[in-house]
Short mmCIF file of C-alpha atoms in Angstrom, two decimals:
data_model
loop_
_atom_site.label_atom_id
_atom_site.label_comp_id
_atom_site.label_asym_id
_atom_site.label_seq_id
_atom_site.Cartn_x
_atom_site.Cartn_y
_atom_site.Cartn_z
CA MET A 1368 21.72 10.65 -18.11
CA CYS A 1369 21.17 13.84 -16.27
CA ILE A 1370 23.12 14.89 -13.30
CA ARG A 1371 21.30 16.87 -10.53
CA ASP A 1372 21.79 18.18 -7.15
CA ARG A 1373 20.33 15.58 -4.76
CA SER A 1374 18.93 18.95 -2.67
CA THR A 1375 16.16 19.24 -5.02
CA TRP A 1376 13.91 17.72 -6.72
CA GLY A 1377 14.90 15.78 -10.20
CA TYR A 1378 15.37 12.71 -12.45
CA GLU A 1379 18.60 10.96 -12.90
CA GLY A 1380 18.41 7.67 -15.35
CA GLN A 1381 17.87 6.59 -18.51
CA PHE A 1382 15.54 8.72 -21.72
CA VAL A 1383 14.37 7.64 -25.49
CA GLY A 1384 14.07 10.97 -26.98
CA ARG A 1385 13.11 13.55 -24.22
CA LYS A 1386 10.94 11.06 -21.90
CA ARG A 1387 12.20 8.84 -19.18
CA GLN A 1388 12.56 5.14 -20.44
CA GLY A 1389 14.23 2.03 -18.28
CA LYS A 1390 15.74 2.15 -15.30
CA GLY A 1391 15.50 5.76 -13.29
CA ARG A 1392 15.22 7.48 -9.77
CA PHE A 1393 12.95 10.29 -9.00
CA TYR A 1394 13.40 12.95 -6.45
CA TYR A 1395 10.80 14.50 -4.43
CA THR A 1396 11.54 18.04 -3.42
CA SER A 1397 10.24 16.33 0.22
CA GLY A 1398 12.89 13.67 0.34
CA GLY A 1399 11.44 11.03 -1.04
CA PHE A 1400 12.45 9.14 -4.12
CA TYR A 1401 10.90 6.56 -6.87
CA GLU A 1402 13.52 4.16 -7.75
CA GLY A 1403 11.93 1.61 -10.97
CA ASP A 1404 11.25 1.63 -14.33
CA TRP A 1405 9.73 3.96 -16.32
CA LYS A 1406 7.64 4.43 -19.88
CA CYS A 1407 7.29 6.96 -21.65
CA GLY A 1408 8.04 8.91 -19.31
CA LYS A 1409 5.68 7.59 -16.05
CA MET A 1410 6.41 4.89 -13.51
CA GLU A 1411 5.79 1.54 -15.18
CA GLY A 1412 6.41 -1.38 -14.52
CA GLN A 1413 8.39 -2.47 -10.83
CA GLY A 1414 9.49 -0.05 -8.64
CA ILE A 1415 10.02 1.24 -5.23
CA LEU A 1416 8.92 4.58 -3.33
CA TYR A 1417 11.10 5.89 -0.41
CA TYR A 1418 9.90 7.84 2.07
CA SER A 1419 12.40 11.49 3.04
CA ASN A 1420 13.81 8.73 5.94
CA ASN A 1421 15.30 5.91 3.01
CA LYS A 1422 12.27 3.82 4.07
CA ILE A 1423 10.38 2.14 2.16
CA ALA A 1424 6.46 3.34 1.21
CA TYR A 1425 5.65 1.12 -1.51
CA GLU A 1426 7.49 -1.72 -3.60
CA GLY A 1427 5.63 -3.31 -6.18
CA GLN A 1428 3.87 -3.10 -9.96
CA TRP A 1429 3.35 0.79 -11.34
CA GLU A 1430 0.86 1.89 -13.97
CA ASP A 1431 0.31 5.31 -15.28
CA ASP A 1432 2.44 6.89 -12.36
CA ARG A 1433 0.37 4.98 -9.94
CA PHE A 1434 0.48 1.83 -7.81
CA HIS A 1435 -1.26 -0.64 -9.70
CA GLY A 1436 -1.04 -4.21 -9.59
CA LYS A 1437 0.95 -6.34 -6.42
CA GLY A 1438 2.67 -4.65 -4.15
CA THR A 1439 3.41 -3.70 -0.51
CA MET A 1440 2.73 -0.48 1.25
CA TYR A 1441 4.82 0.53 4.24
CA ASN A 1442 3.26 2.92 7.01
CA ASP A 1443 6.46 4.99 8.03
CA SER A 1444 4.52 5.49 11.63
CA PRO A 1445 2.00 3.43 13.03
CA SER A 1446 0.11 3.93 15.76
CA ILE A 1447 0.43 1.96 18.48
CA LEU A 1448 -2.81 -0.16 19.27
CA GLU A 1449 -3.29 -1.57 22.25
CA GLY A 1450 -6.03 -3.78 23.07
CA GLU A 1451 -8.09 -5.48 20.35
CA PHE A 1452 -9.24 -4.08 16.91
CA ASP A 1453 -13.25 -3.47 16.47
CA TYR A 1454 -12.96 -5.39 13.15
CA LYS A 1455 -16.52 -4.56 12.82
CA ASP A 1456 -15.74 -1.52 11.60
CA PHE A 1457 -12.58 -0.14 9.34
CA GLU A 1458 -12.93 3.51 9.59
CA THR A 1459 -11.59 3.53 12.65
CA LEU A 1460 -8.39 2.00 11.12
CA GLY A 1461 -6.27 5.63 11.09
CA ASP A 1462 -2.79 4.97 11.22
CA PHE A 1463 -3.16 1.35 13.52
CA TRP A 1464 -1.65 -0.38 10.35
CA ILE A 1465 1.67 -1.42 9.32
CA THR A 1466 1.94 -2.74 6.25
CA TYR A 1467 -1.17 -3.72 3.43
CA GLU A 1468 0.34 -6.33 0.83
CA GLY A 1469 -1.57 -7.23 -1.88
CA ASP A 1470 -3.18 -5.96 -4.80
CA PHE A 1471 -3.56 -2.30 -6.12
CA ARG A 1472 -6.14 -0.62 -8.87
CA ASN A 1473 -5.29 3.28 -9.20
CA ASP A 1474 -3.11 3.83 -5.96
CA ALA A 1475 -5.86 2.34 -4.19
CA LYS A 1476 -6.19 -1.02 -2.67
CA ASP A 1477 -8.13 -3.35 -4.69
CA GLY A 1478 -8.88 -6.90 -4.83
CA ILE A 1479 -7.15 -9.29 -2.46
CA GLY A 1480 -5.25 -8.25 0.27
CA LYS A 1481 -3.22 -8.43 3.65
CA LEU A 1482 -3.65 -5.83 6.34
CA VAL A 1483 -1.30 -6.13 9.12
CA LEU A 1484 -2.40 -4.16 12.24
CA SER A 1485 0.62 -2.38 14.87
CA ASN A 1486 -0.93 -5.24 17.35
CA GLU A 1487 -0.28 -8.17 15.24
CA GLU A 1488 -3.85 -8.64 14.31
CA ARG A 1489 -4.68 -9.16 10.48
CA TYR A 1490 -7.50 -8.72 7.86
CA GLU A 1491 -7.21 -10.99 5.00
CA GLY A 1492 -9.51 -10.68 1.95
CA GLU A 1493 -11.29 -8.54 -0.46
CA PHE A 1494 -10.67 -4.50 -0.54
CA GLU A 1495 -12.22 -2.30 -3.33
CA ASP A 1496 -11.32 1.50 -3.78
CA ASP A 1497 -9.70 1.49 -0.68
CA ARG A 1498 -11.62 -0.08 1.62
CA VAL A 1499 -12.28 -3.36 3.31
CA HIS A 1500 -15.30 -5.16 1.10
CA GLY A 1501 -16.03 -8.30 0.58
CA ILE A 1502 -15.47 -11.90 2.12
CA GLY A 1503 -12.55 -11.30 4.65
CA ARG A 1504 -11.09 -13.08 7.42
CA PHE A 1505 -10.08 -10.65 10.68
CA TYR A 1506 -6.96 -12.52 12.99
CA THR A 1507 -7.22 -11.88 16.49
CA LYS A 1508 -3.92 -11.60 18.84
CA ASN A 1509 -5.48 -14.65 20.58
CA GLY A 1510 -5.50 -16.77 17.21
CA GLU A 1511 -9.58 -16.49 16.96
CA PHE A 1512 -10.79 -15.74 13.14
CA ILE A 1513 -13.79 -14.17 11.96
CA VAL A 1514 -14.59 -14.89 8.47
CA GLY A 1515 -17.40 -12.41 7.29
CA GLU A 1516 -18.42 -10.18 4.77
CA TRP A 1517 -17.26 -6.49 4.78
CA VAL A 1518 -18.94 -3.65 2.73
CA ASP A 1519 -17.87 -0.24 2.79
CA ASN A 1520 -15.31 -0.75 5.67
CA LYS A 1521 -18.11 -2.14 7.96
CA LEU A 1522 -18.90 -6.39 8.81
CA ASP A 1523 -21.73 -6.46 7.19
CA ARG A 1524 -22.24 -10.51 7.98
CA THR A 1525 -20.49 -12.85 9.93
CA ILE A 1526 -19.91 -16.43 8.01
CA GLN A 1527 -18.04 -18.20 10.32
CA GLN A 1528 -16.47 -17.45 14.10
CA GLN A 1529 -13.52 -19.40 15.46
#
């Protein structure tokens, strides 16, 4: 076990030899911290990343110090979206989202996931390399939905609209 001053970065937890292994907590100089599983000195397995205000930033699976597998990402300070989001162009998303829950690969949204916007609209479907990419369904505030295919964050074709 490593004892450290909480005002600086450091690690407290289990070691095998000189490598972090097992359960532990790593403190960043920014004030945030990671708490969870370690393997061969890297964040690996289940873990939670916290913002400096102690709110959860990410909770889920890790591999090689990256979000990888199933997880949930939380926006610490989402912008409030007044009105409807232009679901045809996710390039304009900015900070108008609250959570993303789904698959990650190498720190990016990649696979199947659900993105909840700050105006309560949401997208459920495929992501690739941190972009809306593939078949998905966008739900509007009034309960309607659009099934479509997005390519690189842009709606390429509408399959169904209700």
